[in-house]
Coordinates of C-alpha atoms and ligand atoms in Angstrom, one line a residue:
M1 CA 0.0 0.0 0.0
K2 CA 1.2 3.5 -0.9
K3 CA 2.3 5.3 2.3
K4 CA 0.2 8.4 2.9
K5 CA 2.4 11.5 3.1
T6 CA 1.9 13.2 6.5
I7 CA 1.9 17.0 6.3
K8 CA 3.9 18.7 9.0
R9 CA 3.1 21.9 10.9
F10 CA 5.7 24.6 11.0
D11 CA 7.4 25.4 14.2
L12 CA 8.0 29.1 13.8
K13 CA 9.5 29.5 17.3
T14 CA 12.9 28.8 15.7
P15 CA 14.0 30.8 12.6
F16 CA 12.5 29.5 9.4
N17 CA 15.0 28.3 6.8
P18 CA 14.2 30.3 3.6
D19 CA 15.2 27.3 1.4
D20 CA 12.7 25.0 3.0
I21 CA 9.7 26.6 1.2
K22 CA 10.9 25.5 -2.3
S23 CA 9.9 21.8 -1.9
L24 CA 6.5 22.4 -0.3
S25 CA 3.3 21.2 -1.9
E26 CA 0.3 23.4 -2.3
A27 CA -1.3 21.8 0.7
E28 CA 1.8 22.4 2.8
L29 CA 2.0 26.0 1.6
E30 CA -1.5 26.5 3.0
L31 CA -0.5 25.1 6.3
L32 CA 2.6 27.2 6.4
S33 CA 0.4 30.3 5.8
E34 CA -1.9 29.3 8.6
D35 CA 1.1 28.9 10.9
I36 CA 2.5 32.2 9.9
R37 CA -0.8 34.0 10.5
E38 CA -1.0 32.4 13.9
N39 CA 2.6 33.6 14.6
I40 CA 1.7 37.1 13.4
I41 CA -1.4 37.2 15.6
I42 CA 0.5 36.1 18.7
N43 CA 3.3 38.6 18.2
C44 CA 1.1 41.5 17.3
A45 CA -1.0 40.8 20.4
K46 CA 2.2 41.0 22.4
N47 CA 4.0 43.9 20.7
G48 CA 1.3 45.7 18.7
G49 CA 1.8 46.1 14.9
H50 CA 0.2 46.2 11.5
L51 CA -1.9 43.1 12.0
A52 CA -4.7 43.2 9.4
S53 CA -2.5 44.2 6.4
S54 CA 0.0 41.5 7.3
L55 CA -2.6 38.8 7.7
G56 CA -4.2 39.6 4.4
A57 CA -0.9 39.6 2.5
T58 CA 0.4 36.3 4.0
D59 CA -0.7 33.9 1.3
L60 CA 0.6 36.3 -1.4
I61 CA 4.0 36.5 0.3
V62 CA 4.2 32.7 0.8
A63 CA 3.5 32.3 -2.9
L64 CA 6.1 34.9 -3.8
H65 CA 8.8 33.1 -1.7
H66 CA 7.8 29.8 -3.2
Y67 CA 7.9 30.9 -6.8
F68 CA 10.7 33.5 -6.9
D69 CA 14.2 33.4 -5.6
L70 CA 14.0 36.4 -3.3
L71 CA 17.7 36.6 -2.7
K72 CA 18.2 37.3 -6.4
D73 CA 14.8 38.6 -7.4
K74 CA 14.1 41.8 -5.6
V75 CA 10.7 42.4 -4.0
I76 CA 9.7 45.8 -2.7
F77 CA 6.8 46.0 -0.4
D78 CA 5.1 49.4 -0.6
V79 CA 5.0 51.0 2.8
G80 CA 6.3 47.7 4.1
H81 CA 3.8 47.4 6.9
Q82 CA 2.3 44.2 5.4
C83 CA 5.5 42.3 5.1
Y84 CA 5.6 40.4 8.4
A85 CA 5.3 37.0 6.6
H86 CA 8.3 38.0 4.5
K87 CA 10.2 38.6 7.7
I88 CA 9.3 35.2 9.0
L89 CA 10.1 33.4 5.7
S90 CA 13.5 35.1 5.5
G91 CA 14.4 33.7 8.9
R92 CA 13.5 36.5 11.2
S93 CA 11.5 36.4 14.4
L94 CA 8.7 38.7 15.3
D95 CA 9.2 38.0 18.9
K96 CA 10.4 41.6 19.6
L97 CA 8.6 43.1 16.6
R98 CA 9.1 46.9 16.6
K99 CA 10.8 46.8 20.0
K100 CA 14.4 47.9 20.7
D101 CA 16.8 45.2 19.2
G102 CA 13.8 43.5 17.6
V103 CA 12.9 43.6 13.9
S104 CA 11.5 46.8 12.4
G105 CA 7.9 47.0 11.3
Y106 CA 9.0 47.7 7.7
Q107 CA 11.5 46.3 5.3
K108 CA 15.0 47.3 6.4
R109 CA 18.2 46.5 4.4
A110 CA 20.4 46.3 7.4
E111 CA 18.1 43.7 8.9
S112 CA 18.2 41.1 6.1
I113 CA 19.7 40.3 2.7
Y114 CA 16.1 39.6 1.6
D115 CA 15.2 43.3 2.1
H116 CA 16.3 45.1 -1.1
Y117 CA 14.7 48.5 -0.4
E118 CA 13.1 50.4 2.5
A119 CA 10.0 52.4 3.0
G120 CA 7.4 53.4 5.6
H121 CA 5.8 56.2 3.6
S122 CA 3.6 54.8 0.9
S123 CA 3.5 54.6 -2.9
T124 CA 7.2 54.6 -3.6
S125 CA 7.5 50.9 -4.7
I126 CA 6.9 51.3 -8.4
S127 CA 9.3 54.2 -8.9
A128 CA 12.0 52.3 -6.8
A129 CA 11.4 49.1 -8.8
M130 CA 11.9 51.0 -12.1
G131 CA 15.1 52.5 -10.9
M132 CA 16.4 49.1 -9.8
A133 CA 15.3 47.5 -13.1
L134 CA 17.2 50.1 -15.1
A135 CA 20.3 49.6 -12.9
R136 CA 19.9 45.8 -13.4
D137 CA 19.9 46.2 -17.2
L138 CA 22.8 48.7 -17.2
H139 CA 24.8 46.2 -15.2
Q140 CA 23.6 43.4 -17.6
E141 CA 22.3 41.4 -14.7
D142 CA 19.4 39.0 -14.7
Y143 CA 16.7 39.0 -12.1
Q144 CA 13.1 40.1 -11.5
V145 CA 12.1 43.3 -9.7
I146 CA 8.7 43.1 -8.1
A147 CA 6.7 45.9 -6.5
V148 CA 3.8 44.8 -4.2
I149 CA 1.5 47.8 -3.6
G150 CA -1.9 48.1 -1.9
D151 CA -4.9 49.5 -3.6
S152 CA -5.0 52.6 -1.5
S153 CA -1.2 53.2 -1.9
L154 CA -1.7 52.9 -5.6
S155 CA -4.2 55.8 -5.6
N156 CA -1.4 58.2 -4.5
G157 CA 0.1 60.6 -7.0
V158 CA 3.6 59.2 -6.8
A159 CA 2.4 55.7 -7.8
F160 CA 0.4 57.2 -10.7
E161 CA 3.4 59.2 -11.9
A162 CA 5.4 55.9 -11.9
L163 CA 2.7 54.1 -13.8
N164 CA 2.6 56.9 -16.3
N165 CA 6.4 56.4 -17.0
L166 CA 6.1 52.6 -16.8
G167 CA 3.9 52.4 -19.9
T168 CA 6.8 53.5 -22.1
F169 CA 9.7 52.2 -20.0
K170 CA 11.8 49.5 -21.6
H171 CA 13.1 47.8 -18.4
K172 CA 10.8 45.1 -17.1
I173 CA 9.3 45.0 -13.7
I174 CA 6.3 43.2 -12.1
V175 CA 3.7 45.2 -10.2
I176 CA 1.4 43.3 -7.9
I177 CA -1.6 45.2 -6.7
N178 CA -2.7 43.8 -3.4
D179 CA -6.3 44.9 -3.5
N180 CA -8.2 44.4 -0.3
N181 CA -10.6 47.3 -0.8
R182 CA -9.3 48.9 2.4
S183 CA -7.0 51.7 3.3
I184 CA -6.4 52.1 7.1
G185 CA -10.2 52.3 7.2
K186 CA -12.4 52.7 4.3
A187 CA -10.7 53.1 0.9
V188 CA -11.7 56.4 -0.7
G189 CA -11.9 58.0 -4.1
S190 CA -12.6 57.1 -7.7
A191 CA -9.5 55.0 -8.1
N192 CA -11.0 52.7 -5.5
N193 CA -14.3 52.6 -7.4
Y194 CA -12.3 51.7 -10.5
F195 CA -10.9 48.6 -8.9
E196 CA -14.5 47.5 -8.1
K197 CA -14.7 46.3 -11.7
F198 CA -12.0 43.8 -11.1
R199 CA -12.5 43.0 -7.5
L200 CA -13.5 39.6 -6.2
S201 CA -16.0 40.1 -3.3
K202 CA -15.3 38.9 0.2
S203 CA -18.1 36.4 0.2
Y204 CA -16.9 35.1 -3.2
L205 CA -13.4 34.8 -1.8
K206 CA -14.7 32.8 1.2
L207 CA -16.9 30.6 -1.0
R208 CA -14.1 30.0 -3.5
S209 CA -11.7 29.1 -0.7
S210 CA -14.1 26.4 0.6
Y211 CA -14.8 25.2 -3.0
R212 CA -11.0 25.0 -3.6
K213 CA -10.5 23.0 -0.4
V214 CA -13.2 20.5 -1.2
M215 CA -12.2 20.1 -4.8
K216 CA -8.5 19.6 -4.1
K217 CA -9.1 16.9 -1.5
Y218 CA -9.5 14.0 -4.0
A219 CA -7.7 13.2 -7.2
P220 CA -10.6 13.3 -9.7
T221 CA -12.2 16.5 -8.3
R222 CA -8.7 18.0 -8.1
W223 CA -8.2 17.2 -11.8
F224 CA -11.6 18.8 -12.7
Y225 CA -10.7 21.9 -10.6
Y226 CA -7.5 22.5 -12.5
F227 CA -9.0 21.7 -15.9
S228 CA -12.0 24.1 -15.4
S229 CA -9.6 26.9 -14.1
A230 CA -7.5 26.6 -17.2
I231 CA -10.5 26.9 -19.5
K232 CA -11.8 29.9 -17.5
N233 CA -8.4 31.6 -17.6
F234 CA -8.1 31.0 -21.4
F235 CA -11.3 32.8 -22.1
K236 CA -10.6 35.5 -19.5
R237 CA -7.4 36.5 -21.2
R238 CA -9.1 36.7 -24.6
F239 CA -12.2 38.7 -23.5
V240 CA -11.0 40.9 -20.8
R241 CA -12.0 44.5 -21.3
K242 CA -9.6 47.3 -22.1
N243 CA -8.7 49.0 -18.9
L244 CA -6.6 51.8 -17.5
F245 CA -3.5 49.6 -17.3
S246 CA -3.8 48.1 -20.7
N247 CA -4.5 51.5 -22.2
M248 CA -1.2 52.7 -20.6
G249 CA 0.5 49.9 -22.6
L250 CA 0.9 47.6 -19.6
Y251 CA 0.2 43.9 -19.7
F252 CA -2.5 43.4 -17.1
I253 CA -3.6 40.2 -15.3
S254 CA -6.8 40.7 -13.3
N255 CA -9.0 38.7 -10.9
I256 CA -6.4 36.7 -9.2
D257 CA -7.5 35.3 -5.9
G258 CA -4.7 36.2 -3.5
H259 CA -5.4 33.2 -1.3
D260 CA -5.3 30.6 -4.1
F261 CA -1.7 29.4 -4.4
H262 CA -2.4 27.7 -7.7
A263 CA -3.8 30.9 -9.3
L264 CA -0.9 33.0 -7.9
Q265 CA 1.8 30.6 -9.2
R266 CA 0.2 30.7 -12.6
A267 CA 0.1 34.5 -12.7
F268 CA 3.7 34.7 -11.5
G269 CA 4.7 32.3 -14.2
Y270 CA 3.1 34.5 -16.9
A271 CA 4.6 37.6 -15.4
A272 CA 8.1 36.1 -15.0
N273 CA 8.2 34.9 -18.6
A274 CA 6.6 38.0 -20.2
P275 CA 9.0 40.2 -22.1
T276 CA 7.5 43.5 -20.8
S277 CA 6.4 44.8 -17.5
V278 CA 3.3 43.2 -16.1
V279 CA 0.7 44.4 -13.6
I280 CA -1.1 41.6 -11.6
H281 CA -4.3 42.5 -9.8
V282 CA -4.7 40.3 -6.8
T283 CA -7.8 40.4 -4.5
T284 CA -7.1 39.6 -0.8
H285 CA -9.1 39.7 2.4
K286 CA -7.5 42.1 4.9
G287 CA -7.3 40.6 8.4
K288 CA -7.6 37.0 7.1
G289 CA -7.3 34.4 9.9
Y290 CA -8.4 36.6 12.8
P291 CA -12.2 37.1 12.9
Y292 CA -12.1 40.5 14.5
A293 CA -9.8 41.8 11.9
E294 CA -11.6 40.1 9.0
D295 CA -14.8 41.8 9.9
D296 CA -13.3 45.2 10.7
E297 CA -14.8 48.1 8.8
S298 CA -13.4 50.9 11.0
G299 CA -9.7 50.4 10.5
H300 CA -9.0 49.6 14.2
W301 CA -7.2 46.3 13.3
H302 CA -5.0 47.9 10.6
G303 CA -2.4 48.9 13.2
V304 CA -3.0 47.8 16.8
D305 CA -1.6 48.2 20.3
P306 CA -1.1 45.0 22.3
F307 CA -4.4 43.1 22.8
D308 CA -6.0 40.0 24.3
I309 CA -6.3 37.5 21.5
K310 CA -9.5 36.0 22.7
S311 CA -11.5 39.1 23.4
G312 CA -9.8 41.4 21.0
K313 CA -9.6 44.0 23.8
P314 CA -6.6 46.3 24.2
L315 CA -4.3 45.2 27.1
A316 CA -3.8 48.8 28.3
K317 CA -6.5 49.8 30.7
P318 CA -8.3 53.1 29.8
N319 CA -7.6 55.9 32.2
S320 CA -10.5 58.2 32.8
N321 CA -8.3 61.0 34.0
S322 CA -6.5 61.3 30.7
I323 CA -7.3 62.0 27.1
S324 CA -5.2 61.4 24.0
W325 CA -3.8 64.5 22.2
S326 CA -5.6 63.4 19.0
G327 CA -8.8 63.2 21.1
V328 CA -8.2 66.7 22.4
Y329 CA -8.1 68.2 18.9
A330 CA -10.8 65.9 17.6
D331 CA -13.1 67.4 20.3
L332 CA -12.2 70.9 19.4
L333 CA -12.8 70.2 15.7
K334 CA -16.2 68.6 16.6
E335 CA -17.3 71.8 18.4
K336 CA -16.0 74.0 15.6
L337 CA -17.8 72.0 12.9
A338 CA -21.0 72.0 14.9
N339 CA -20.9 75.8 15.4
D340 CA -19.7 77.1 12.1
D341 CA -21.1 75.7 8.9
K342 CA -18.2 77.2 6.9
T343 CA -15.6 75.1 8.7
V344 CA -14.0 72.4 6.5
L345 CA -11.7 69.6 7.7
I346 CA -9.3 67.7 5.4
N347 CA -7.2 64.7 6.2
P348 CA -5.1 62.4 4.1
A349 CA -5.9 58.8 5.1
T350 CA -5.2 59.1 8.8
M351 CA -8.7 59.8 10.1
V352 CA -8.7 56.8 12.4
G353 CA -5.4 57.6 14.0
S354 CA -6.4 61.3 14.5
K355 CA -9.7 60.1 15.9
I356 CA -11.8 62.2 13.4
D357 CA -13.3 59.3 11.3
D358 CA -16.7 59.7 12.9
L359 CA -16.8 63.3 11.6
L360 CA -16.9 62.0 8.1
I361 CA -20.3 60.6 8.7
T362 CA -21.7 63.6 10.7
Y363 CA -20.4 66.2 8.2
P364 CA -20.1 64.5 4.8
D365 CA -20.0 67.8 2.9
R366 CA -17.4 69.5 5.1
V367 CA -15.1 66.7 6.2
Y368 CA -12.9 65.1 3.6
D369 CA -10.7 62.1 3.7
V370 CA -8.7 62.7 0.5
G371 CA -6.9 59.3 0.7
I372 CA -3.1 59.1 0.6
S373 CA -2.8 62.5 -1.1
E374 CA -0.8 64.8 1.1
E375 CA 0.1 67.1 -1.7
H376 CA -3.5 67.4 -3.1
G377 CA -4.9 67.8 0.4
A378 CA -2.7 70.9 1.1
I379 CA -3.6 72.5 -2.2
F380 CA -7.3 71.7 -1.8
A381 CA -7.1 73.5 1.6
A382 CA -5.3 76.5 -0.2
G383 CA -8.1 76.7 -2.7
L384 CA -10.8 76.8 0.0
A385 CA -8.9 79.5 1.9
N386 CA -8.5 81.5 -1.2
N387 CA -12.2 81.6 -1.5
N388 CA -12.8 82.6 2.1
V389 CA -13.5 79.2 3.7
Y390 CA -10.8 78.6 6.3
P391 CA -10.0 75.0 6.5
Y392 CA -8.2 72.8 9.0
Y393 CA -5.7 70.4 7.4
S394 CA -5.1 67.5 9.8
I395 CA -2.0 65.6 9.0
Y396 CA 0.7 63.5 10.8
S397 CA 4.0 65.4 11.1
T398 CA 5.9 62.7 9.2
F399 CA 3.5 62.8 6.2
L400 CA 3.6 66.6 6.1
Q401 CA 7.0 66.1 4.6
R402 CA 5.1 65.1 1.5
S403 CA 3.3 68.5 1.5
Y404 CA 6.4 70.7 1.9
D405 CA 6.1 72.4 -1.4
E406 CA 2.4 72.8 -1.3
V407 CA 2.6 74.5 2.1
L408 CA 5.4 76.8 1.0
H409 CA 4.3 77.5 -2.6
D410 CA 0.5 77.6 -2.2
I411 CA -0.5 78.2 1.4
V412 CA 2.4 80.3 2.8
R413 CA 3.3 82.3 -0.3
M414 CA -0.3 83.4 -0.8
D415 CA -0.6 84.0 2.9
L416 CA -3.8 81.9 3.1
P417 CA -5.6 81.2 6.4
V418 CA -5.1 77.5 6.5
T419 CA -4.5 75.9 9.9
L420 CA -2.3 72.8 9.9
L421 CA -3.2 70.4 12.7
I422 CA 0.1 68.4 12.9
D423 CA -0.5 65.2 14.8
R424 CA 2.2 62.7 16.0
V425 CA 4.9 65.2 16.7
G426 CA 8.0 63.9 18.4
M427 CA 9.5 60.4 18.8
P428 CA 8.3 57.8 16.2
E429 CA 8.2 55.1 18.9
D430 CA 7.5 51.6 17.4
D431 CA 7.5 52.9 13.8
G432 CA 11.1 54.0 13.8
E433 CA 13.1 56.0 11.2
T434 CA 10.4 56.6 8.6
H435 CA 7.8 58.0 11.0
A436 CA 9.6 60.5 13.2
G437 CA 7.7 63.7 13.9
I438 CA 10.7 65.8 14.5
Y439 CA 11.6 67.5 11.2
D440 CA 8.5 69.6 10.6
A441 CA 9.4 72.4 13.0
A442 CA 12.7 73.1 11.2
F443 CA 11.3 72.9 7.7
L444 CA 8.3 75.1 8.6
L445 CA 10.7 77.6 10.2
S446 CA 12.5 77.7 6.9
M447 CA 9.4 79.2 5.3
P448 CA 8.5 82.8 5.7
H449 CA 6.1 83.9 8.4
I450 CA 4.0 80.7 9.1
A451 CA 3.1 80.8 12.8
I452 CA 3.8 77.6 14.8
A453 CA 2.3 76.8 18.2
M454 CA 2.3 73.8 20.6
A455 CA 0.3 73.4 23.8
K456 CA 1.5 72.0 27.0
D457 CA -1.9 70.8 28.2
Q458 CA -5.6 70.6 27.2
Q459 CA -6.4 74.1 28.4
E460 CA -3.6 75.5 26.2
A461 CA -4.8 73.4 23.3
H462 CA -8.2 75.0 23.7
D463 CA -6.6 78.5 23.8
I464 CA -4.5 77.9 20.7
F465 CA -7.4 76.4 18.8
K466 CA -9.6 79.4 19.7
F467 CA -6.8 81.6 18.5
S468 CA -6.8 79.8 15.1
T469 CA -10.5 80.7 14.6
T470 CA -9.7 84.4 14.3
Y471 CA -6.2 84.3 12.9
K472 CA -6.2 85.0 9.2
H473 CA -2.8 83.7 8.1
P474 CA -1.1 80.3 7.9
L475 CA -0.8 78.6 11.2
A476 CA 0.6 75.3 12.3
I477 CA -0.6 73.7 15.6
R478 CA 1.6 70.7 16.6
Y479 CA 0.7 68.0 19.1
P480 CA 2.3 64.7 20.1
R481 CA 1.3 61.1 20.4
G482 CA 0.2 60.0 23.8
Y483 CA -2.1 61.4 26.5
T484 CA -2.6 64.5 28.6
V485 CA -4.5 65.2 31.8
K486 CA -8.2 65.5 31.0
I487 CA -10.0 68.6 32.2
T488 CA -13.7 68.8 32.6
K489 CA -14.2 72.2 31.0
A490 CA -11.6 74.5 29.5
K491 CA -11.8 78.2 30.4
D492 CA -11.7 80.9 27.8
E493 CA -8.2 82.4 28.2
P494 CA -7.5 84.4 25.0
I495 CA -3.9 84.3 23.9
T496 CA -2.0 86.6 21.5
L497 CA 0.2 85.7 18.5
G498 CA 3.7 84.8 19.7
Q499 CA 2.9 84.7 23.3
W500 CA 5.2 82.9 25.7
K501 CA 4.5 82.2 29.4
V502 CA 6.8 82.5 32.3
E503 CA 5.5 79.5 34.2
Q504 CA 7.8 79.8 37.1
K505 CA 10.2 82.5 38.3
G506 CA 13.6 81.4 39.8
K507 CA 17.2 82.4 39.6
D508 CA 20.5 81.6 37.9
I509 CA 19.1 79.5 35.1
A510 CA 16.3 80.2 32.7
L511 CA 14.9 77.1 31.0
V512 CA 13.1 77.7 27.7
S513 CA 11.0 74.9 26.4
Y514 CA 7.5 74.1 25.0
G515 CA 4.9 71.4 24.7
P516 CA 3.8 68.9 27.3
V517 CA 7.4 68.4 28.6
V518 CA 7.1 71.8 30.2
N519 CA 5.0 70.0 32.9
D520 CA 7.8 67.6 33.6
L521 CA 10.2 70.6 34.0
L522 CA 7.8 72.2 36.4
N523 CA 7.6 69.0 38.4
K524 CA 11.4 68.6 38.5
Y525 CA 12.8 72.1 39.1
S526 CA 11.5 74.5 41.7
T527 CA 14.4 77.0 41.7
Y528 CA 14.9 77.9 38.0
T529 CA 12.9 80.1 35.8
I530 CA 10.8 78.1 33.4
V531 CA 9.5 79.6 30.2
N532 CA 6.8 78.0 28.1
A533 CA 7.4 79.0 24.5
M534 CA 3.8 78.3 23.4
F535 CA 4.6 79.8 20.0
I536 CA 7.7 78.4 18.4
R537 CA 7.2 81.2 15.9
P538 CA 6.9 84.2 16.3
I539 CA 9.0 84.2 19.4
D540 CA 8.1 86.4 22.3
E541 CA 10.9 89.0 22.2
K542 CA 9.7 90.8 25.3
V543 CA 10.0 87.6 27.4
L544 CA 13.3 86.6 25.7
K545 CA 14.7 90.1 26.5
S546 CA 13.8 89.7 30.1
L547 CA 15.8 86.5 30.2
C548 CA 19.0 88.3 29.2
T549 CA 19.7 89.2 32.8
Y550 CA 20.3 85.5 33.6
P551 CA 23.8 84.1 33.4
Y552 CA 22.6 80.9 31.8
I553 CA 19.8 80.1 29.4
V554 CA 19.1 76.5 28.6
I555 CA 16.9 75.6 25.6
Y556 CA 15.2 72.2 25.8
D557 CA 13.3 70.7 22.8
I558 CA 12.2 67.1 22.5
Y559 CA 9.8 67.8 19.7
G560 CA 12.0 69.1 17.0
T561 CA 15.6 69.0 15.7
K562 CA 18.1 71.6 16.9
E563 CA 17.9 73.3 13.5
G564 CA 14.3 74.3 14.5
F565 CA 13.3 76.1 17.7
A566 CA 16.7 76.0 19.4
S567 CA 18.4 77.7 16.4
T568 CA 15.7 80.3 16.2
V569 CA 16.1 81.2 19.9
L570 CA 19.8 81.2 19.6
M571 CA 19.8 83.6 16.7
A572 CA 17.3 85.9 18.6
L573 CA 19.6 85.9 21.6
N574 CA 22.5 86.8 19.4
E575 CA 20.6 89.7 18.0
L576 CA 19.8 90.8 21.6
D577 CA 23.5 90.7 22.3
Y578 CA 23.0 88.3 25.2
K579 CA 26.2 88.1 27.3
G580 CA 25.5 85.0 29.3
K581 CA 25.9 81.3 28.3
V582 CA 23.4 79.5 26.2
K583 CA 23.2 75.7 26.3
I584 CA 21.0 73.6 24.0
K585 CA 19.4 70.2 24.6
A586 CA 17.5 69.6 21.5
L587 CA 17.0 66.6 19.2
P588 CA 20.0 65.8 16.9
N589 CA 19.3 65.7 13.2
I590 CA 19.3 62.0 12.9
F591 CA 17.1 59.0 12.0
I592 CA 15.7 57.3 15.0
T593 CA 15.2 53.5 15.2
H594 CA 12.2 51.9 16.7
G595 CA 11.8 51.6 20.4
T596 CA 10.0 53.3 23.3
E597 CA 9.8 57.1 23.6
Q598 CA 12.2 57.0 26.5
E599 CA 14.7 54.7 24.7
Q600 CA 14.7 57.0 21.7
L601 CA 15.1 60.2 23.8
S602 CA 17.9 58.5 25.6
A603 CA 19.6 57.6 22.2
C604 CA 19.3 61.3 21.4
Y605 CA 20.7 62.3 24.8
C606 CA 17.6 64.3 25.4
T607 CA 15.9 62.8 28.4
I608 CA 15.2 65.0 31.5
E609 CA 18.2 63.2 33.1
D610 CA 20.4 64.3 30.2
L611 CA 19.1 67.8 30.7
D612 CA 19.8 67.6 34.4
E613 CA 23.4 66.5 33.8
L614 CA 23.9 69.5 31.5
I615 CA 22.5 71.8 34.1
R616 CA 24.7 70.3 36.8
E617 CA 27.8 70.9 34.6
L618 CA 26.9 74.6 34.3
K619 CA 27.3 75.2 38.0
Ligands
TPP1 C1 2.6 58.9 2.4 C2 1.9 58.1 3.5 N1 0.7 58.5 3.9 C3 0.0 57.8 4.8 C4 0.5 56.6 5.3 C5 -0.2 55.9 6.4 N2 -0.6 54.6 5.9 C6 0.1 53.4 6.2 S1 -0.6 52.1 5.5 C7 -1.9 53.0 4.9 C8 -3.0 52.3 4.2 C9 -2.5 51.6 3.0 O1 -3.6 51.0 2.4 P1 -3.2 49.9 1.2 O2 -2.1 50.4 0.4 O3 -4.5 49.6 0.6 O4 -2.6 48.7 2.0 P2 -3.3 47.7 3.1 O5 -2.8 48.2 4.5 O6 -4.8 47.9 3.0 O7 -2.9 46.4 2.8 C10 -1.8 54.3 5.2 C11 -2.7 55.4 4.9 C12 1.8 56.2 4.8 N3 2.4 55.2 5.3 N4 2.4 57.0 3.9

């Protein structure tokens, strides 16, 4: 009797050997995928991370590792947040995912020879793949370059610019569109509607997965399954309609079920052997394998903090005495939208993180999620302001980097009353290098006259926001991740442009800082003067002048690089001909690897203890 082959499970507690995947059967690949998903769930529950995207892309990544030689062939994952299975298959452990000394949450060249490019910001993969393909051909080398990009990342301008070039580009790449019909939350815009034509529905994917399982179980049905698939594909290729991609001159393969290894391998086969660039449209189910994430419409499971696997509840207990900074500004926006029917709010694809997604439903005509379109969002705001509607542009500090030119060229140059609400200022924490919120202050300060403010607590946030409602010029309001003490009701304490506050009067040393860390300084030091520079620009010259009698002035900034606020104050003191000694503890202009806020501040020599040491050395 023929011995039945027993299929093994995969012990992913020890590093996976990348070569082992090559000999696996389709049934074994399915089991491997299941085991990888389980490992991803366990490690995201422990460390937090981009759970839903990574679960949805697991089968696709397993198929890529099985078909291609990913040491030689170079795969670029757009953003990189979905590549956890790739990390596991290239022998890495997620045990300390996004923790100090653990693996990063994105592709990272220093981490593995299987990571050929890096990202964190979206929509760069096609351009990068094209550059790498041209370099390959100039070097007369032979390998595939593959860009894996999500449907929402594809809707960004950078990706479209790349596709526009790709149509006439002679150097072959493979683009895989991982279409799960989701962004962080709901996918938006007409590009998303366009994919609807090709998309396989969730229920169809589920049904097809069960059908596939049943049909593949026995030899005769297995044979019928493959035969009928081949006939279907033959006709599909002949009768598929002209579409955006084929009109651009690209070879387009659509309707691939991203959880069907057989279909994926066939599509990869066509693409690998095609003489020109190929775009493969793959439908996947975001969150696959974890029911809460599978059914998630809100975007909660896109990126999560540590949670209990069984209940899906976050491990951190809510604290009724505190409120997140995003929540503080979301509440202020809520009030403003309710009381002023000319207020418009714009956000590029981070509504969930900034806690303003519910406003989309309440004010569909005045609240816009423009998708991953940071440049467009800024100019859209400029257009509104130019026609006397004063918008709020809510955006993460790190993604504002994408809008640099639009803020400078459109908003600031025309002196338009747009208020930037800059979320996630400061240390990038788990996300690391690509997501630091520390560069915006310096680059905004390089532009003429845009006012920049940051509150130390909820009351001040209220005051600064109120100020924004009457200020008729460009204004940037910055706020960090994390939480602040919740107040029941803010008082109306009007502030003026450029106002600083002397929070505490002392002697010998004047400490100048801003933002929530001012509270820590007040807790730590009772004998020094502490100045809260609520406006990073314009600076309060009157207060600064009054500090010139001190022998020492110490500038402390943990929310921006030293080229920003610290340099501005230093130059102002120079103009005032200050005769004392100035010391600066501000963030160095570096890239900061993932870890906790404290670990990162420590790596920047910018903790309160570092400040304390500097102060002790002064005396
Ligand atoms: C330039 C930029 N803007 C915003 C983000 C935040 N972000 C990370 S993933 C993501 C959604 C990506 O959706 P999609 O490409 O469809 O991939 P999925 O997670 O659904 O697999 C967003 C908006 C980013 N990384 N880069």
